[in-house]
PDB file of C-alpha atoms and ligand atoms in Angstrom:
ATOM      1  CA  MET A 194      32.557-134.757  92.981  1.00  0.00           C
ATOM      2  CA  THR A 195      33.553-138.124  93.598  1.00  0.00           C
ATOM      3  CA  ALA A 196      32.163-139.921  96.366  1.00  0.00           C
ATOM      4  CA  LEU A 197      33.808-143.107  96.471  1.00  0.00           C
ATOM      5  CA  GLU A 198      37.362-144.532  95.569  1.00  0.00           C
ATOM      6  CA  ALA A 199      39.263-147.869  96.508  1.00  0.00           C
ATOM      7  CA  VAL A 200      43.137-146.654  94.697  1.00  0.00           C
ATOM      8  CA  ASP A 201      45.357-150.214  93.934  1.00  0.00           C
ATOM      9  CA  VAL A 202      43.549-152.243  96.716  1.00  0.00           C
ATOM     10  CA  THR A 203      44.206-155.670  98.368  1.00  0.00           C
ATOM     11  CA  ARG A 204      42.191-158.317 100.196  1.00  0.00           C
ATOM     12  CA  THR A 205      43.506-161.224 100.970  1.00  0.00           C
ATOM     13  CA  TYR A 206      41.991-163.445 103.729  1.00  0.00           C
ATOM     14  CA  THR A 207      43.162-166.024 106.039  1.00  0.00           C
ATOM     15  CA  MET A 208      41.164-169.409 106.459  1.00  0.00           C
ATOM     16  CA  GLY A 209      41.863-172.321 108.822  1.00  0.00           C
ATOM     17  CA  GLY A 210      46.605-170.802 107.990  1.00  0.00           C
ATOM     18  CA  VAL A 211      45.313-171.137 103.855  1.00  0.00           C
ATOM     19  CA  GLU A 212      45.666-167.466 102.054  1.00  0.00           C
ATOM     20  CA  VAL A 213      43.010-166.655  99.621  1.00  0.00           C
ATOM     21  CA  THR A 214      43.425-163.091  97.606  1.00  0.00           C
ATOM     22  CA  ALA A 215      40.182-161.842  96.556  1.00  0.00           C
ATOM     23  CA  LEU A 216      41.767-159.179  95.287  1.00  0.00           C
ATOM     24  CA  ARG A 217      45.212-158.484  93.897  1.00  0.00           C
ATOM     25  CA  GLY A 218      44.614-154.156  93.329  1.00  0.00           C
ATOM     26  CA  VAL A 219      42.001-152.409  91.807  1.00  0.00           C
ATOM     27  CA  SER A 220      42.165-148.291  91.868  1.00  0.00           C
ATOM     28  CA  LEU A 221      37.904-147.384  91.500  1.00  0.00           C
ATOM     29  CA  ALA A 222      36.044-143.862  91.598  1.00  0.00           C
ATOM     30  CA  ILE A 223      32.426-143.694  91.712  1.00  0.00           C
ATOM     31  CA  GLU A 224      31.209-140.546  91.205  1.00  0.00           C
ATOM     32  CA  GLU A 225      28.630-138.898  92.564  1.00  0.00           C
ATOM     33  CA  GLY A 226      25.617-139.114  90.636  1.00  0.00           C
ATOM     34  CA  GLU A 227      26.923-142.351  88.278  1.00  0.00           C
ATOM     35  CA  TYR A 228      25.692-145.462  88.295  1.00  0.00           C
ATOM     36  CA  ALA A 229      27.791-148.879  87.377  1.00  0.00           C
ATOM     37  CA  ALA A 230      27.390-152.236  86.861  1.00  0.00           C
ATOM     38  CA  ILE A 231      29.935-154.676  88.306  1.00  0.00           C
ATOM     39  CA  LEU A 232      30.748-157.881  86.742  1.00  0.00           C
ATOM     40  CA  GLY A 233      32.002-161.038  85.901  1.00  0.00           C
ATOM     41  CA  PRO A 234      32.474-164.798  86.782  1.00  0.00           C
ATOM     42  CA  SER A 235      31.730-166.559  90.541  1.00  0.00           C
ATOM     43  CA  GLY A 236      34.176-165.627  92.834  1.00  0.00           C
ATOM     44  CA  SER A 237      35.865-162.716  90.728  1.00  0.00           C
ATOM     45  CA  GLY A 238      36.191-160.532  93.901  1.00  0.00           C
ATOM     46  CA  LYS A 239      33.023-158.617  93.121  1.00  0.00           C
ATOM     47  CA  SER A 240      31.603-158.982  96.496  1.00  0.00           C
ATOM     48  CA  THR A 241      34.833-158.228  98.238  1.00  0.00           C
ATOM     49  CA  LEU A 242      35.153-155.305  96.319  1.00  0.00           C
ATOM     50  CA  MET A 243      31.650-154.241  97.168  1.00  0.00           C
ATOM     51  CA  HIS A 244      32.247-154.424 101.046  1.00  0.00           C
ATOM     52  CA  LEU A 245      35.806-152.380 100.159  1.00  0.00           C
ATOM     53  CA  LEU A 246      34.420-149.323  98.311  1.00  0.00           C
ATOM     54  CA  GLY A 247      31.836-149.152 100.885  1.00  0.00           C
ATOM     55  CA  CYS A 248      33.543-150.030 104.261  1.00  0.00           C
ATOM     56  CA  LEU A 249      32.489-152.697 105.501  1.00  0.00           C
ATOM     57  CA  ASP A 250      36.053-154.330 105.464  1.00  0.00           C
ATOM     58  CA  ARG A 251      39.347-153.239 105.106  1.00  0.00           C
ATOM     59  CA  PRO A 252      41.854-153.027 102.327  1.00  0.00           C
ATOM     60  CA  THR A 253      44.759-155.138 102.508  1.00  0.00           C
ATOM     61  CA  THR A 254      47.152-152.892 101.206  1.00  0.00           C
ATOM     62  CA  GLY A 255      45.575-149.802  98.772  1.00  0.00           C
ATOM     63  CA  VAL A 256      44.161-147.034 100.054  1.00  0.00           C
ATOM     64  CA  LEU A 257      39.892-146.461 100.424  1.00  0.00           C
ATOM     65  CA  ARG A 258      37.705-142.722  99.756  1.00  0.00           C
ATOM     66  CA  ILE A 259      35.130-142.310 101.013  1.00  0.00           C
ATOM     67  CA  GLY A 260      34.214-138.271  99.761  1.00  0.00           C
ATOM     68  CA  GLY A 261      37.661-137.851  98.912  1.00  0.00           C
ATOM     69  CA  ARG A 262      38.828-138.505 102.785  1.00  0.00           C
ATOM     70  CA  ASP A 263      41.316-141.444 102.812  1.00  0.00           C
ATOM     71  CA  VAL A 264      39.417-143.359 105.947  1.00  0.00           C
ATOM     72  CA  ALA A 265      43.121-145.783 107.149  1.00  0.00           C
ATOM     73  CA  GLY A 266      43.655-142.959 110.151  1.00  0.00           C
ATOM     74  CA  LEU A 267      39.283-143.014 111.217  1.00  0.00           C
ATOM     75  CA  SER A 268      38.818-145.664 113.820  1.00  0.00           C
ATOM     76  CA  ASP A 269      35.761-148.317 113.318  1.00  0.00           C
ATOM     77  CA  THR A 270      33.257-146.737 114.819  1.00  0.00           C
ATOM     78  CA  GLU A 271      34.320-142.512 112.524  1.00  0.00           C
ATOM     79  CA  LEU A 272      34.356-145.456 110.028  1.00  0.00           C
ATOM     80  CA  ALA A 273      31.052-146.374 110.632  1.00  0.00           C
ATOM     81  CA  GLU A 274      29.524-142.825 112.116  1.00  0.00           C
ATOM     82  CA  LEU A 275      30.564-141.803 107.777  1.00  0.00           C
ATOM     83  CA  ARG A 276      29.259-145.484 105.773  1.00  0.00           C
ATOM     84  CA  ASN A 277      26.212-144.247 107.951  1.00  0.00           C
ATOM     85  CA  ARG A 278      25.740-140.475 106.593  1.00  0.00           C
ATOM     86  CA  ARG A 279      27.101-142.122 103.558  1.00  0.00           C
ATOM     87  CA  VAL A 280      25.979-144.849 101.514  1.00  0.00           C
ATOM     88  CA  GLY A 281      22.949-147.606 101.737  1.00  0.00           C
ATOM     89  CA  PHE A 282      23.933-151.486 101.117  1.00  0.00           C
ATOM     90  CA  VAL A 283      21.505-154.195  99.424  1.00  0.00           C
ATOM     91  CA  PHE A 284      21.916-157.260  99.511  1.00  0.00           C
ATOM     92  CA  GLN A 285      20.855-160.181  98.307  1.00  0.00           C
ATOM     93  CA  SER A 286      19.828-162.308 101.119  1.00  0.00           C
ATOM     94  CA  PHE A 287      18.329-159.029 102.254  1.00  0.00           C
ATOM     95  CA  HIS A 288      19.680-158.660 105.981  1.00  0.00           C
ATOM     96  CA  LEU A 289      16.542-158.021 107.755  1.00  0.00           C
ATOM     97  CA  LEU A 290      15.519-158.521 111.162  1.00  0.00           C
ATOM     98  CA  ALA A 291      13.269-161.431 111.096  1.00  0.00           C
ATOM     99  CA  ARG A 292      11.752-160.420 114.131  1.00  0.00           C
ATOM    100  CA  THR A 293      11.510-156.650 113.681  1.00  0.00           C
ATOM    101  CA  SER A 294       8.266-154.823 111.327  1.00  0.00           C
ATOM    102  CA  THR A 295       9.184-153.415 108.258  1.00  0.00           C
ATOM    103  CA  ARG A 296       9.177-150.033 109.352  1.00  0.00           C
ATOM    104  CA  ASP A 297      11.009-150.931 112.039  1.00  0.00           C
ATOM    105  CA  ASN A 298      13.566-152.802 109.425  1.00  0.00           C
ATOM    106  CA  VAL A 299      14.055-149.799 107.787  1.00  0.00           C
ATOM    107  CA  ALA A 300      14.729-147.445 110.894  1.00  0.00           C
ATOM    108  CA  LEU A 301      17.765-148.869 111.822  1.00  0.00           C
ATOM    109  CA  PRO A 302      20.294-146.974 109.982  1.00  0.00           C
ATOM    110  CA  LEU A 303      18.987-144.525 112.212  1.00  0.00           C
ATOM    111  CA  VAL A 304      18.959-145.770 115.721  1.00  0.00           C
ATOM    112  CA  TYR A 305      22.988-145.788 115.287  1.00  0.00           C
ATOM    113  CA  ARG A 306      22.709-142.078 114.609  1.00  0.00           C
ATOM    114  CA  GLY A 307      19.925-141.628 117.549  1.00  0.00           C
ATOM    115  CA  VAL A 308      17.836-139.469 115.846  1.00  0.00           C
ATOM    116  CA  PRO A 309      15.131-139.886 118.119  1.00  0.00           C
ATOM    117  CA  ARG A 310      11.765-142.414 117.558  1.00  0.00           C
ATOM    118  CA  ALA A 311       8.725-140.921 116.136  1.00  0.00           C
ATOM    119  CA  GLU A 312      11.371-138.760 113.488  1.00  0.00           C
ATOM    120  CA  ARG A 313      12.968-142.486 113.050  1.00  0.00           C
ATOM    121  CA  ARG A 314       8.915-144.391 112.208  1.00  0.00           C
ATOM    122  CA  ARG A 315       8.520-140.641 110.459  1.00  0.00           C
ATOM    123  CA  ARG A 316      10.791-140.815 107.831  1.00  0.00           C
ATOM    124  CA  ALA A 317      11.227-144.982 107.840  1.00  0.00           C
ATOM    125  CA  ALA A 318       7.368-144.809 106.401  1.00  0.00           C
ATOM    126  CA  GLU A 319       8.531-142.364 104.159  1.00  0.00           C
ATOM    127  CA  ALA A 320      11.144-144.269 102.484  1.00  0.00           C
ATOM    128  CA  LEU A 321       9.020-147.590 102.307  1.00  0.00           C
ATOM    129  CA  ALA A 322       6.320-145.202 100.512  1.00  0.00           C
ATOM    130  CA  THR A 323       8.639-144.492  98.578  1.00  0.00           C
ATOM    131  CA  VAL A 324       9.270-147.962  97.282  1.00  0.00           C
ATOM    132  CA  GLY A 325       5.580-148.327  97.168  1.00  0.00           C
ATOM    133  CA  LEU A 326       4.982-150.313 100.323  1.00  0.00           C
ATOM    134  CA  GLU A 327       3.432-147.960 102.514  1.00  0.00           C
ATOM    135  CA  HIS A 328       0.411-150.181 102.964  1.00  0.00           C
ATOM    136  CA  ARG A 329       3.207-153.415 104.309  1.00  0.00           C
ATOM    137  CA  LEU A 330       4.715-151.464 107.522  1.00  0.00           C
ATOM    138  CA  GLU A 331       3.304-153.403 110.130  1.00  0.00           C
ATOM    139  CA  HIS A 332       4.404-157.204 108.389  1.00  0.00           C
ATOM    140  CA  ARG A 333       7.508-159.027 109.699  1.00  0.00           C
ATOM    141  CA  PRO A 334       9.518-160.020 105.922  1.00  0.00           C
ATOM    142  CA  GLY A 335       8.203-163.518 106.332  1.00  0.00           C
ATOM    143  CA  GLN A 336       5.077-161.679 105.317  1.00  0.00           C
ATOM    144  CA  LEU A 337       6.513-160.407 102.324  1.00  0.00           C
ATOM    145  CA  SER A 338       7.196-161.768  98.916  1.00  0.00           C
ATOM    146  CA  GLY A 339      10.639-161.865  97.252  1.00  0.00           C
ATOM    147  CA  GLY A 340      10.136-158.156  95.724  1.00  0.00           C
ATOM    148  CA  GLU A 341       8.323-157.251  98.379  1.00  0.00           C
ATOM    149  CA  GLN A 342      12.112-158.299 101.022  1.00  0.00           C
ATOM    150  CA  GLN A 343      14.627-157.005  98.777  1.00  0.00           C
ATOM    151  CA  ARG A 344      12.443-153.767  98.221  1.00  0.00           C
ATOM    152  CA  VAL A 345      12.713-153.261 102.009  1.00  0.00           C
ATOM    153  CA  ALA A 346      15.622-153.778 101.863  1.00  0.00           C
ATOM    154  CA  ILE A 347      16.341-150.538  99.415  1.00  0.00           C
ATOM    155  CA  ALA A 348      13.895-148.684 101.749  1.00  0.00           C
ATOM    156  CA  ARG A 349      15.964-149.092 104.500  1.00  0.00           C
ATOM    157  CA  ALA A 350      19.202-148.196 102.371  1.00  0.00           C
ATOM    158  CA  LEU A 351      17.815-145.603 101.822  1.00  0.00           C
ATOM    159  CA  VAL A 352      16.464-143.891 104.721  1.00  0.00           C
ATOM    160  CA  GLY A 353      19.397-142.023 105.502  1.00  0.00           C
ATOM    161  CA  ASP A 354      19.796-140.004 102.600  1.00  0.00           C
ATOM    162  CA  PRO A 355      23.164-141.899 101.292  1.00  0.00           C
ATOM    163  CA  GLY A 356      24.566-140.479  98.427  1.00  0.00           C
ATOM    164  CA  VAL A 357      25.554-144.115  96.682  1.00  0.00           C
ATOM    165  CA  VAL A 358      23.519-146.848  97.291  1.00  0.00           C
ATOM    166  CA  LEU A 359      25.624-150.321  96.980  1.00  0.00           C
ATOM    167  CA  ALA A 360      23.576-152.848  95.646  1.00  0.00           C
ATOM    168  CA  ASP A 361      25.649-156.313  95.336  1.00  0.00           C
ATOM    169  CA  GLU A 362      22.705-159.245  92.708  1.00  0.00           C
ATOM    170  CA  PRO A 363      19.931-157.411  94.152  1.00  0.00           C
ATOM    171  CA  THR A 364      17.433-158.861  91.785  1.00  0.00           C
ATOM    172  CA  GLY A 365      19.669-162.154  92.298  1.00  0.00           C
ATOM    173  CA  ASN A 366      16.741-164.228  93.901  1.00  0.00           C
ATOM    174  CA  LEU A 367      13.061-161.869  91.924  1.00  0.00           C
ATOM    175  CA  ASP A 368      12.067-163.111  89.348  1.00  0.00           C
ATOM    176  CA  THR A 369      12.294-161.819  86.306  1.00  0.00           C
ATOM    177  CA  ARG A 370       9.746-159.156  86.410  1.00  0.00           C
ATOM    178  CA  THR A 371       9.778-158.768  90.303  1.00  0.00           C
ATOM    179  CA  GLY A 372      13.662-157.886  89.319  1.00  0.00           C
ATOM    180  CA  ASP A 373      12.469-155.739  86.449  1.00  0.00           C
ATOM    181  CA  GLY A 374      10.728-153.431  89.022  1.00  0.00           C
ATOM    182  CA  VAL A 375      13.278-153.709  90.914  1.00  0.00           C
ATOM    183  CA  MET A 376      15.659-152.065  89.082  1.00  0.00           C
ATOM    184  CA  ASP A 377      12.950-149.680  87.297  1.00  0.00           C
ATOM    185  CA  LEU A 378      13.499-148.477  91.194  1.00  0.00           C
ATOM    186  CA  LEU A 379      17.312-148.337  91.681  1.00  0.00           C
ATOM    187  CA  GLU A 380      16.799-146.182  88.573  1.00  0.00           C
ATOM    188  CA  ARG A 381      14.326-143.267  89.066  1.00  0.00           C
ATOM    189  CA  LEU A 382      16.794-142.815  92.999  1.00  0.00           C
ATOM    190  CA  ASN A 383      19.429-141.990  90.712  1.00  0.00           C
ATOM    191  CA  ARG A 384      17.262-140.545  88.119  1.00  0.00           C
ATOM    192  CA  GLU A 385      15.820-138.513  89.789  1.00  0.00           C
ATOM    193  CA  ARG A 386      17.309-138.342  92.891  1.00  0.00           C
ATOM    194  CA  GLY A 387      20.593-137.845  91.860  1.00  0.00           C
ATOM    195  CA  VAL A 388      21.637-141.493  94.073  1.00  0.00           C
ATOM    196  CA  ALA A 389      24.726-143.036  93.173  1.00  0.00           C
ATOM    197  CA  VAL A 390      24.313-146.430  92.351  1.00  0.00           C
ATOM    198  CA  VAL A 391      26.786-149.395  91.822  1.00  0.00           C
ATOM    199  CA  LEU A 392      25.283-152.549  91.196  1.00  0.00           C
ATOM    200  CA  VAL A 393      26.420-156.215  90.539  1.00  0.00           C
ATOM    201  CA  THR A 394      24.855-158.844  88.804  1.00  0.00           C
ATOM    202  CA  HIS A 395      24.905-161.772  86.655  1.00  0.00           C
ATOM    203  CA  GLU A 396      22.105-159.970  84.178  1.00  0.00           C
ATOM    204  CA  ALA A 397      23.029-158.395  80.576  1.00  0.00           C
ATOM    205  CA  ASP A 398      20.096-157.113  80.321  1.00  0.00           C
ATOM    206  CA  VAL A 399      20.277-156.100  84.001  1.00  0.00           C
ATOM    207  CA  ALA A 400      24.636-153.791  83.303  1.00  0.00           C
ATOM    208  CA  ALA A 401      23.134-153.274  79.404  1.00  0.00           C
ATOM    209  CA  ARG A 402      20.581-150.799  81.946  1.00  0.00           C
ATOM    210  CA  ALA A 403      23.746-149.379  83.205  1.00  0.00           C
ATOM    211  CA  ARG A 404      26.145-146.202  81.933  1.00  0.00           C
ATOM    212  CA  ARG A 405      29.105-147.298  82.807  1.00  0.00           C
ATOM    213  CA  ARG A 406      30.427-150.780  82.879  1.00  0.00           C
ATOM    214  CA  VAL A 407      32.873-152.887  85.378  1.00  0.00           C
ATOM    215  CA  HIS A 408      34.165-155.481  84.283  1.00  0.00           C
ATOM    216  CA  VAL A 409      36.003-157.134  87.516  1.00  0.00           C
ATOM    217  CA  ARG A 410      37.758-161.563  87.011  1.00  0.00           C
ATOM    218  CA  ASP A 411      40.549-163.287  88.846  1.00  0.00           C
ATOM    219  CA  GLY A 412      40.406-160.063  91.791  1.00  0.00           C
ATOM    220  CA  LEU A 413      41.909-157.907  89.282  1.00  0.00           C
ATOM    221  CA  VAL A 414      40.120-154.413  86.917  1.00  0.00           C
ATOM    222  CA  GLU A 415      39.558-155.887  83.477  1.00  0.00           C
ATOM    223  CA  ARG A 416      38.016-153.581  81.248  1.00  0.00           C
ATOM    224  CA  ASP A 417      35.451-150.178  82.713  1.00  0.00           C
ATOM    225  CA  GLU A 418      33.637-149.233  79.347  1.00  0.00           C
ATOM    226  CA  SER A 419      31.862-145.615  80.565  1.00  0.00           C
ATOM    227  CA  PRO A 420      30.759-143.852  77.595  1.00  0.00           C
TER     228      PRO A 420
HETATM  229  N1  ATP B  31      34.924-163.604 104.273  1.00  0.00           N
HETATM  230  C1  ATP B  31      36.227-165.039 103.870  1.00  0.00           C
HETATM  231  N2  ATP B  31      36.713-165.518 103.725  1.00  0.00           N
HETATM  232  C2  ATP B  31      37.709-167.164 102.930  1.00  0.00           C
HETATM  233  N3  ATP B  31      37.592-165.864 101.657  1.00  0.00           N
HETATM  234  C3  ATP B  31      36.785-165.308 101.150  1.00  0.00           C
HETATM  235  C4  ATP B  31      36.095-164.122 101.715  1.00  0.00           C
HETATM  236  N4  ATP B  31      35.594-164.019 100.582  1.00  0.00           N
HETATM  237  C5  ATP B  31      35.844-164.456  99.709  1.00  0.00           C
HETATM  238  N5  ATP B  31      37.185-165.239 100.590  1.00  0.00           N
HETATM  239  C6  ATP B  31      36.716-165.463  98.566  1.00  0.00           C
HETATM  240  O1  ATP B  31      37.305-164.275  98.106  1.00  0.00           O
HETATM  241  C7  ATP B  31      36.756-165.399  96.008  1.00  0.00           C
HETATM  242  C8  ATP B  31      35.974-163.390  95.771  1.00  0.00           C
HETATM  243  O2  ATP B  31      35.168-163.615  97.227  1.00  0.00           O
HETATM  244  P1  ATP B  31      32.917-163.177  96.584  1.00  0.00           P
HETATM  245  O3  ATP B  31      32.719-163.303  97.521  1.00  0.00           O
HETATM  246  O4  ATP B  31      34.681-161.487  96.461  1.00  0.00           O
HETATM  247  O5  ATP B  31      33.014-163.577  94.700  1.00  0.00           O
HETATM  248  P2  ATP B  31      31.981-162.808  94.331  1.00  0.00           P
HETATM  249  O6  ATP B  31      32.824-162.501  92.920  1.00  0.00           O
HETATM  250  O7  ATP B  31      31.085-161.573  95.229  1.00  0.00           O
HETATM  251  O8  ATP B  31      31.278-163.890  93.183  1.00  0.00           O
HETATM  252  P3  ATP B  31      30.479-164.853  93.472  1.00  0.00           P
HETATM  253  O9  ATP B  31      29.541-164.009  91.658  1.00  0.00           O
HETATM  254  O10 ATP B  31      29.347-166.114  92.977  1.00  0.00           O
HETATM  255  O11 ATP B  31      29.041-163.742  94.452  1.00  0.00           O
HETATM  256  C9  ATP B  31      36.099-165.997  96.476  1.00  0.00           C
HETATM  257  O12 ATP B  31      36.897-166.997  95.737  1.00  0.00           O
HETATM  258  C10 ATP B  31      36.899-166.271  97.602  1.00  0.00           C
HETATM  259  O13 ATP B  31      36.093-168.116  97.758  1.00  0.00           O
HETATM  260 MG1   MG B  32      28.818-161.976  95.690  1.00  0.00          MG
END
């Protein structure tokens, strides 16, 4: 089954009266359980594509589907709910709340779903154990290393049991060894739990480990290498 799909999407940003077209007509289907890397030069539209695939943003033209369902007709609230259930996001800059404990950061997606507090706490602790941070539940992000913060972000992406995790340069801010640990973690989730993983990377060795490589250039998919 197709987890996420973009059909001929474009995205034009307007800034101070100037239009910038970040995507010029991209079609991409992400299948359940797959492991794909998105590659391309800076400014080529990779993050824009990730935001659209995960329905964090709406396209200027074209169709987006989550689990086969066209999202165009959904209200922002309905879309947020669907996204919250199906997709986990990991951003390069972690996006963690500074004054909030690790456990509560991870539990946040469940707040939006109306999960009761005790269950949120239990599931957040479980997700943190998955990423090897069961001993850091009450730390704040600032009290953690970069690699640990990235793992907290992964735990938060996983806590709702999504079918797909979208990771935008998840190792970009990490040294090689810490980055390898994060990659091992994502690979394990894919292999053992069947979570589809789509990641943006600039690193050749990270891309080489993916089963599919999508090359983006100037707002278009230039090459899509699948087995
Ligand atoms: N919110 C925005 N408003 C205006 N222009 C934007 C916005 N977001 C992105 N752009 C422009 O769209 C183009 C694509 O940006 P995008 O962030 O998708 O690139 P990228 O491939 O992720 O680059 P990088 O590898 O540097 O992260 C760029 O030219 C960028 O300046
Ligand atoms: Mg980017």
